[in-house]
Amino acid sequence: MTANGAVPVGLVDPALAHAAVRAVRRTVAAGERDADAAGYEWDGLDPLSLQALAQDPAAGPVGAARLAPDRSIARLAVRPDWRGRGIGSDLLRCLIEAARARGWPRLTLQPTGLPARRLAARHGFLPAAAGSAEPPATWQRRLDGPMAVTGLAAAVAASTALIAQSRRRLAIYSRALDPGLLDSAEVIEALRRFATSRHDKQVRVLLQDAASPTAGAAPLLRLAQRLPSAFQLRLVDDPVDAQYPSAHLVGDGEAYYFRPSGRRYDDGETWLLGAARGRQIEQEFLQVWERSAAWTGHRALGL
């Protein structure tokens, strides 16, 4: 596995690679806190853990992370001068695939800081639900089935992960562009990245109520105005379709985030590998799409 096709990332033998892993941790610690800070040194769990290492042929080890026996990902560290190149993503992806290969049903991690939380969200981790047995700072991802999405923070994370994973197409069904969710900075940035990355992209948005988004100049509509080749919007006009109570987001007919009530964020589910359910939701979306009217009201927004 490589980060952006440049830096090899893979599992390494802890006994043989402990010096390289420690070197990365010490470099990161020296740049962010005391070099001997707890949490960066090699500890008793490390020999028992799966270690992922990113090594540049010229610069040596530049990133590391571990997957511990308690099924948690921790000690994710990327050298400051190598950040922004996808290395953190490749390290997470490597360990997620290792866990999946071992049949583990779920993983946890505790991201510290906004960049780490955004990285966790892009890889399908959601903040632990209120009242769960996990500490508040814990994020988790199921690998064997859909995850419950309870609350706005989890809804934003689920949507970000789905958009980041999608390759060619997205389908968004919303009553009124879901205030708090589809106008969040994280989701808008994920949509912008999706729409402007290589290859042809398609974002289809079905609305039940266009008046509210138009009046508020919703960020998604502003984005659609700037990127008209990627975004298509239609307005539901069949009276039966207008009574549909739910909302959903589907990527490539596989990953999905579904809310039974389009007005709530505390009752939903998501699965990045839910192909059968994802295809079903996408097909239902397309049926409504075909009998809905094209909507270009966003093009008249004054920007």
Tab-separated table of C-alpha atoms in Angstrom:
chain	number	residue	atom	x	y	z
A	1	MET	CA	0.000	0.000	0.000
A	2	THR	CA	1.266	3.489	-0.769
A	3	ALA	CA	0.346	7.002	0.236
A	4	ASN	CA	-0.523	8.851	-2.989
A	5	GLY	CA	1.564	6.302	-4.856
A	6	ALA	CA	4.799	7.469	-3.206
A	7	VAL	CA	5.353	6.207	0.344
A	8	PRO	CA	4.998	2.457	1.027
A	9	VAL	CA	2.765	1.681	4.007
A	10	GLY	CA	2.423	-1.777	5.491
A	11	LEU	CA	2.499	-4.022	8.527
A	12	VAL	CA	5.890	-4.648	10.102
A	13	ASP	CA	7.295	-7.045	12.693
A	14	PRO	CA	7.320	-5.200	16.052
A	15	ALA	CA	10.524	-6.968	17.078
A	16	LEU	CA	12.365	-5.805	13.969
A	17	ALA	CA	10.803	-2.376	13.476
A	18	HIS	CA	10.574	-1.033	17.010
A	19	ALA	CA	13.474	1.389	16.420
A	20	ALA	CA	11.787	2.837	13.306
A	21	VAL	CA	8.423	3.175	15.038
A	22	ARG	CA	10.037	4.832	18.070
A	23	ALA	CA	11.932	7.227	15.785
A	24	VAL	CA	8.680	8.448	14.242
A	25	ARG	CA	7.015	8.817	17.634
A	26	ARG	CA	9.957	10.750	19.065
A	27	THR	CA	10.048	13.113	16.086
A	28	VAL	CA	6.340	13.845	16.434
A	29	ALA	CA	6.658	14.223	20.211
A	30	ALA	CA	9.569	16.631	19.851
A	31	GLY	CA	7.518	18.816	17.515
A	32	GLU	CA	4.354	18.835	19.580
A	33	ARG	CA	5.270	18.213	23.204
A	34	ASP	CA	8.062	16.992	25.453
A	35	ALA	CA	10.101	14.301	23.703
A	36	ASP	CA	9.565	11.909	26.614
A	37	ALA	CA	5.813	12.533	26.800
A	38	ALA	CA	3.735	9.531	27.795
A	39	GLY	CA	1.771	8.176	24.863
A	40	TYR	CA	4.668	8.307	22.409
A	41	GLU	CA	7.167	5.962	24.023
A	42	TRP	CA	7.241	2.228	23.287
A	43	ASP	CA	5.201	0.384	25.919
A	44	GLY	CA	4.160	-3.100	26.958
A	45	LEU	CA	1.328	-3.271	24.416
A	46	ASP	CA	3.538	-2.576	21.428
A	47	PRO	CA	5.099	-6.072	21.114
A	48	LEU	CA	1.583	-7.533	21.196
A	49	SER	CA	0.152	-5.119	18.615
A	50	LEU	CA	0.072	-4.961	14.850
A	51	GLN	CA	2.352	-2.117	13.774
A	52	ALA	CA	1.858	-0.174	10.540
A	53	LEU	CA	4.791	1.825	9.214
A	54	ALA	CA	5.186	4.325	6.372
A	55	GLN	CA	8.762	4.399	5.041
A	56	ASP	CA	10.027	6.699	2.339
A	57	PRO	CA	12.937	5.202	0.361
A	58	ALA	CA	15.042	8.315	0.916
A	59	ALA	CA	13.733	9.827	4.166
A	60	GLY	CA	13.188	6.606	6.111
A	61	PRO	CA	10.241	6.087	8.479
A	62	VAL	CA	7.776	8.975	8.276
A	63	GLY	CA	4.594	7.607	9.874
A	64	ALA	CA	3.419	4.856	12.206
A	65	ALA	CA	0.319	3.535	13.977
A	66	ARG	CA	-0.627	0.434	15.921
A	67	LEU	CA	-3.605	-1.913	16.251
A	68	ALA	CA	-3.693	-3.240	19.805
A	69	PRO	CA	-5.152	-6.567	21.020
A	70	ASP	CA	-8.092	-4.684	22.555
A	71	ARG	CA	-9.035	-3.806	18.945
A	72	SER	CA	-8.131	-0.156	19.225
A	73	ILE	CA	-6.079	1.945	16.835
A	74	ALA	CA	-3.653	4.239	18.625
A	75	ARG	CA	-0.286	5.995	18.419
A	76	LEU	CA	-1.036	7.368	14.944
A	77	ALA	CA	1.935	9.620	14.233
A	78	VAL	CA	3.108	11.298	11.014
A	79	ARG	CA	6.195	13.456	10.878
A	80	PRO	CA	5.192	17.144	10.629
A	81	ASP	CA	7.124	17.663	7.398
A	82	TRP	CA	5.271	14.739	5.779
A	83	ARG	CA	1.706	15.661	6.647
A	84	GLY	CA	-0.883	16.489	4.034
A	85	ARG	CA	0.242	13.664	1.737
A	86	GLY	CA	-2.312	11.005	2.683
A	87	ILE	CA	0.029	9.059	4.952
A	88	GLY	CA	-2.308	9.163	7.956
A	89	SER	CA	-5.135	7.865	5.773
A	90	ASP	CA	-3.023	5.028	4.434
A	91	LEU	CA	-1.931	4.022	7.925
A	92	LEU	CA	-5.554	3.903	9.095
A	93	ARG	CA	-6.621	2.043	5.961
A	94	CYS	CA	-3.857	-0.522	6.470
A	95	LEU	CA	-4.928	-1.283	10.035
A	96	ILE	CA	-8.648	-1.357	9.177
A	97	GLU	CA	-7.967	-3.920	6.470
A	98	ALA	CA	-5.820	-5.948	8.887
A	99	ALA	CA	-8.662	-5.996	11.403
A	100	ARG	CA	-11.162	-6.985	8.728
A	101	ALA	CA	-8.884	-9.809	7.559
A	102	ARG	CA	-8.870	-11.154	11.114
A	103	GLY	CA	-12.644	-11.080	11.311
A	104	TRP	CA	-12.782	-8.388	13.994
A	105	PRO	CA	-16.297	-6.923	14.210
A	106	ARG	CA	-15.328	-3.402	15.264
A	107	LEU	CA	-12.511	-0.975	16.017
A	108	THR	CA	-12.114	2.002	18.338
A	109	LEU	CA	-9.804	4.983	18.492
A	110	GLN	CA	-9.541	8.202	20.457
A	111	PRO	CA	-8.723	11.066	18.061
A	112	THR	CA	-7.254	14.156	19.700
A	113	GLY	CA	-7.856	17.495	18.025
A	114	LEU	CA	-9.983	18.543	15.062
A	115	PRO	CA	-7.671	17.227	12.288
A	116	ALA	CA	-7.575	13.796	13.935
A	117	ARG	CA	-11.359	13.731	14.347
A	118	ARG	CA	-11.836	14.683	10.706
A	119	LEU	CA	-9.439	11.928	9.673
A	120	ALA	CA	-11.329	9.413	11.812
A	121	ALA	CA	-14.642	10.530	10.287
A	122	ARG	CA	-13.345	10.112	6.726
A	123	HIS	CA	-12.576	6.481	7.552
A	124	GLY	CA	-15.992	5.637	8.913
A	125	PHE	CA	-15.496	6.143	12.654
A	126	LEU	CA	-18.334	7.737	14.610
A	127	PRO	CA	-18.271	9.291	18.081
A	128	ALA	CA	-19.552	6.907	20.733
A	129	ALA	CA	-23.249	7.330	21.413
A	130	ALA	CA	-24.331	8.975	24.640
A	131	GLY	CA	-24.953	6.369	27.309
A	132	SER	CA	-22.651	3.771	25.712
A	133	ALA	CA	-19.976	1.928	27.649
A	134	GLU	CA	-17.213	3.742	25.761
A	135	PRO	CA	-15.465	6.856	27.139
A	136	PRO	CA	-16.793	10.115	25.618
A	137	ALA	CA	-13.613	10.657	23.581
A	138	THR	CA	-13.863	7.240	21.912
A	139	TRP	CA	-14.848	6.859	18.284
A	140	GLN	CA	-15.791	3.495	16.847
A	141	ARG	CA	-16.420	1.732	13.568
A	142	ARG	CA	-18.251	-1.513	12.968
A	143	LEU	CA	-16.744	-3.727	10.299
A	144	ASP	CA	-19.459	-6.377	10.112
A	145	GLY	CA	-22.660	-4.411	9.587
A	146	PRO	CA	-24.484	-1.080	9.799
A	147	MET	CA	-23.804	1.385	12.602
A	148	ALA	CA	-26.380	3.394	14.502
A	149	VAL	CA	-26.060	7.144	13.957
A	150	THR	CA	-27.304	8.991	17.029
A	151	GLY	CA	-26.938	12.742	17.110
A	152	LEU	CA	-25.735	15.529	14.852
A	153	ALA	CA	-21.996	14.976	15.451
A	154	ALA	CA	-22.327	11.352	14.366
A	155	ALA	CA	-24.472	12.388	11.388
A	156	VAL	CA	-21.748	14.780	10.201
A	157	ALA	CA	-19.085	12.084	10.634
A	158	ALA	CA	-21.171	9.457	8.802
A	159	SER	CA	-21.849	11.804	5.881
A	160	THR	CA	-18.193	12.844	5.651
A	161	ALA	CA	-17.053	9.210	5.551
A	162	LEU	CA	-19.531	8.284	2.847
A	163	ILE	CA	-18.612	11.229	0.632
A	164	ALA	CA	-14.880	10.622	1.108
A	165	GLN	CA	-15.244	6.969	0.119
A	166	SER	CA	-17.406	7.563	-2.960
A	167	ARG	CA	-15.738	7.436	-6.352
A	168	ARG	CA	-18.168	8.598	-9.030
A	169	ARG	CA	-21.652	9.438	-7.819
A	170	LEU	CA	-23.632	10.635	-4.835
A	171	ALA	CA	-27.383	10.756	-4.287
A	172	ILE	CA	-28.783	13.091	-1.632
A	173	TYR	CA	-32.463	13.049	-0.663
A	174	SER	CA	-33.381	15.845	1.721
A	175	ARG	CA	-36.457	17.703	2.859
A	176	ALA	CA	-34.760	21.116	2.990
A	177	LEU	CA	-30.989	20.521	2.822
A	178	ASP	CA	-30.793	19.346	6.454
A	179	PRO	CA	-29.686	22.431	8.440
A	180	GLY	CA	-26.800	21.573	10.730
A	181	LEU	CA	-25.734	18.638	8.552
A	182	LEU	CA	-25.528	19.526	4.879
A	183	ASP	CA	-24.360	23.033	5.751
A	184	SER	CA	-21.632	21.887	8.162
A	185	ALA	CA	-18.081	22.858	7.231
A	186	GLU	CA	-16.948	19.220	7.223
A	187	VAL	CA	-19.645	18.010	4.843
A	188	ILE	CA	-19.330	20.975	2.493
A	189	GLU	CA	-15.556	20.491	2.307
A	190	ALA	CA	-16.026	16.776	1.623
A	191	LEU	CA	-18.471	17.579	-1.188
A	192	ARG	CA	-16.097	20.154	-2.634
A	193	ARG	CA	-13.237	17.646	-2.635
A	194	PHE	CA	-15.426	14.997	-4.233
A	195	ALA	CA	-16.723	17.296	-6.960
A	196	THR	CA	-13.311	18.723	-7.879
A	197	SER	CA	-11.207	15.553	-7.787
A	198	ARG	CA	-10.215	13.718	-10.932
A	199	HIS	CA	-12.728	11.856	-13.132
A	200	ASP	CA	-16.296	12.816	-13.868
A	201	LYS	CA	-18.352	13.287	-10.726
A	202	GLN	CA	-22.107	13.319	-10.291
A	203	VAL	CA	-23.975	14.715	-7.293
A	204	ARG	CA	-27.757	14.408	-7.548
A	205	VAL	CA	-29.793	16.296	-4.960
A	206	LEU	CA	-33.538	15.731	-4.512
A	207	LEU	CA	-35.406	18.344	-2.482
A	208	GLN	CA	-38.911	18.360	-1.075
A	209	ASP	CA	-38.850	22.011	-0.032
A	210	ALA	CA	-36.696	24.422	-2.032
A	211	ALA	CA	-37.981	27.593	-0.392
A	212	SER	CA	-35.991	27.322	2.822
A	213	PRO	CA	-32.607	26.566	1.200
A	214	THR	CA	-33.129	29.361	-1.313
A	215	ALA	CA	-34.035	31.902	1.338
A	216	GLY	CA	-31.013	30.977	3.425
A	217	ALA	CA	-28.550	30.707	0.498
A	218	ALA	CA	-27.477	27.279	1.765
A	219	PRO	CA	-23.743	26.503	1.373
A	220	LEU	CA	-24.533	23.408	-0.696
A	221	LEU	CA	-26.433	25.549	-3.194
A	222	ARG	CA	-23.534	27.975	-3.393
A	223	LEU	CA	-21.228	25.042	-4.072
A	224	ALA	CA	-23.574	23.716	-6.748
A	225	GLN	CA	-23.603	27.134	-8.391
A	226	ARG	CA	-19.806	27.164	-8.586
A	227	LEU	CA	-19.608	23.568	-9.851
A	228	PRO	CA	-22.579	23.152	-12.213
A	229	SER	CA	-21.005	20.284	-14.147
A	230	ALA	CA	-20.989	18.091	-11.030
A	231	PHE	CA	-24.266	19.042	-9.335
A	232	GLN	CA	-27.815	18.404	-10.501
A	233	LEU	CA	-30.850	19.409	-8.420
A	234	ARG	CA	-34.460	18.351	-8.761
A	235	LEU	CA	-37.573	19.245	-6.836
A	236	VAL	CA	-40.096	16.584	-5.838
A	237	ASP	CA	-43.465	17.471	-7.372
A	238	ASP	CA	-45.483	14.263	-7.093
A	239	PRO	CA	-47.868	14.620	-4.111
A	240	VAL	CA	-47.161	11.049	-3.015
A	241	ASP	CA	-43.389	11.549	-3.159
A	242	ALA	CA	-43.779	14.759	-1.187
A	243	GLN	CA	-45.072	12.714	1.745
A	244	TYR	CA	-41.902	10.599	1.962
A	245	PRO	CA	-40.712	11.110	5.551
A	246	SER	CA	-37.108	9.939	5.367
A	247	ALA	CA	-33.764	11.313	4.177
A	248	HIS	CA	-30.694	9.543	2.851
A	249	LEU	CA	-27.271	9.803	1.291
A	250	VAL	CA	-25.916	7.077	-1.008
A	251	GLY	CA	-22.512	6.771	-2.638
A	252	ASP	CA	-21.918	4.643	-5.756
A	253	GLY	CA	-24.890	2.450	-4.879
A	254	GLU	CA	-22.967	0.926	-1.979
A	255	ALA	CA	-22.309	3.126	1.048
A	256	TYR	CA	-25.388	4.654	2.613
A	257	TYR	CA	-26.614	6.814	5.493
A	258	PHE	CA	-30.357	6.534	6.082
A	259	ARG	CA	-32.608	8.443	8.507
A	260	PRO	CA	-36.202	7.196	8.938
A	261	SER	CA	-37.242	10.732	9.869
A	262	GLY	CA	-35.724	13.421	7.704
A	263	ARG	CA	-36.260	15.940	10.470
A	264	ARG	CA	-34.138	14.148	13.077
A	265	TYR	CA	-30.482	13.192	13.519
A	266	ASP	CA	-30.836	10.897	16.526
A	267	ASP	CA	-32.205	7.875	14.692
A	268	GLY	CA	-30.359	6.583	11.645
A	269	GLU	CA	-27.901	4.027	10.361
A	270	THR	CA	-24.896	3.950	8.066
A	271	TRP	CA	-22.748	1.306	6.422
A	272	LEU	CA	-19.833	1.947	4.101
A	273	LEU	CA	-20.031	-1.601	2.718
A	274	GLY	CA	-23.796	-2.057	2.645
A	275	ALA	CA	-24.059	-2.864	-1.045
A	276	ALA	CA	-27.458	-4.579	-1.046
A	277	ARG	CA	-29.183	-1.941	1.086
A	278	GLY	CA	-27.289	0.849	-0.683
A	279	ARG	CA	-28.441	-0.344	-4.106
A	280	GLN	CA	-32.022	-0.575	-2.864
A	281	ILE	CA	-31.983	2.991	-1.562
A	282	GLU	CA	-30.335	4.275	-4.739
A	283	GLN	CA	-32.923	2.562	-6.955
A	284	GLU	CA	-35.751	4.116	-4.952
A	285	PHE	CA	-34.006	7.473	-5.258
A	286	LEU	CA	-33.686	7.136	-9.041
A	287	GLN	CA	-37.365	6.283	-9.437
A	288	VAL	CA	-38.334	9.502	-7.667
A	289	TRP	CA	-35.625	11.401	-9.536
A	290	GLU	CA	-37.058	10.421	-12.916
A	291	ARG	CA	-40.501	11.766	-12.100
A	292	SER	CA	-39.284	14.962	-10.425
A	293	ALA	CA	-38.717	18.355	-12.009
A	294	ALA	CA	-35.353	19.929	-12.688
A	295	TRP	CA	-34.704	22.825	-10.315
A	296	THR	CA	-32.373	25.705	-11.129
A	297	GLY	CA	-33.332	28.152	-8.416
A	298	HIS	CA	-29.841	28.002	-6.912
A	299	ARG	CA	-28.392	29.542	-10.081
A	300	ALA	CA	-30.172	32.814	-9.294
A	301	LEU	CA	-28.459	33.228	-5.927
A	302	GLY	CA	-26.513	36.459	-5.702
A	303	LEU	CA	-22.915	35.611	-4.886
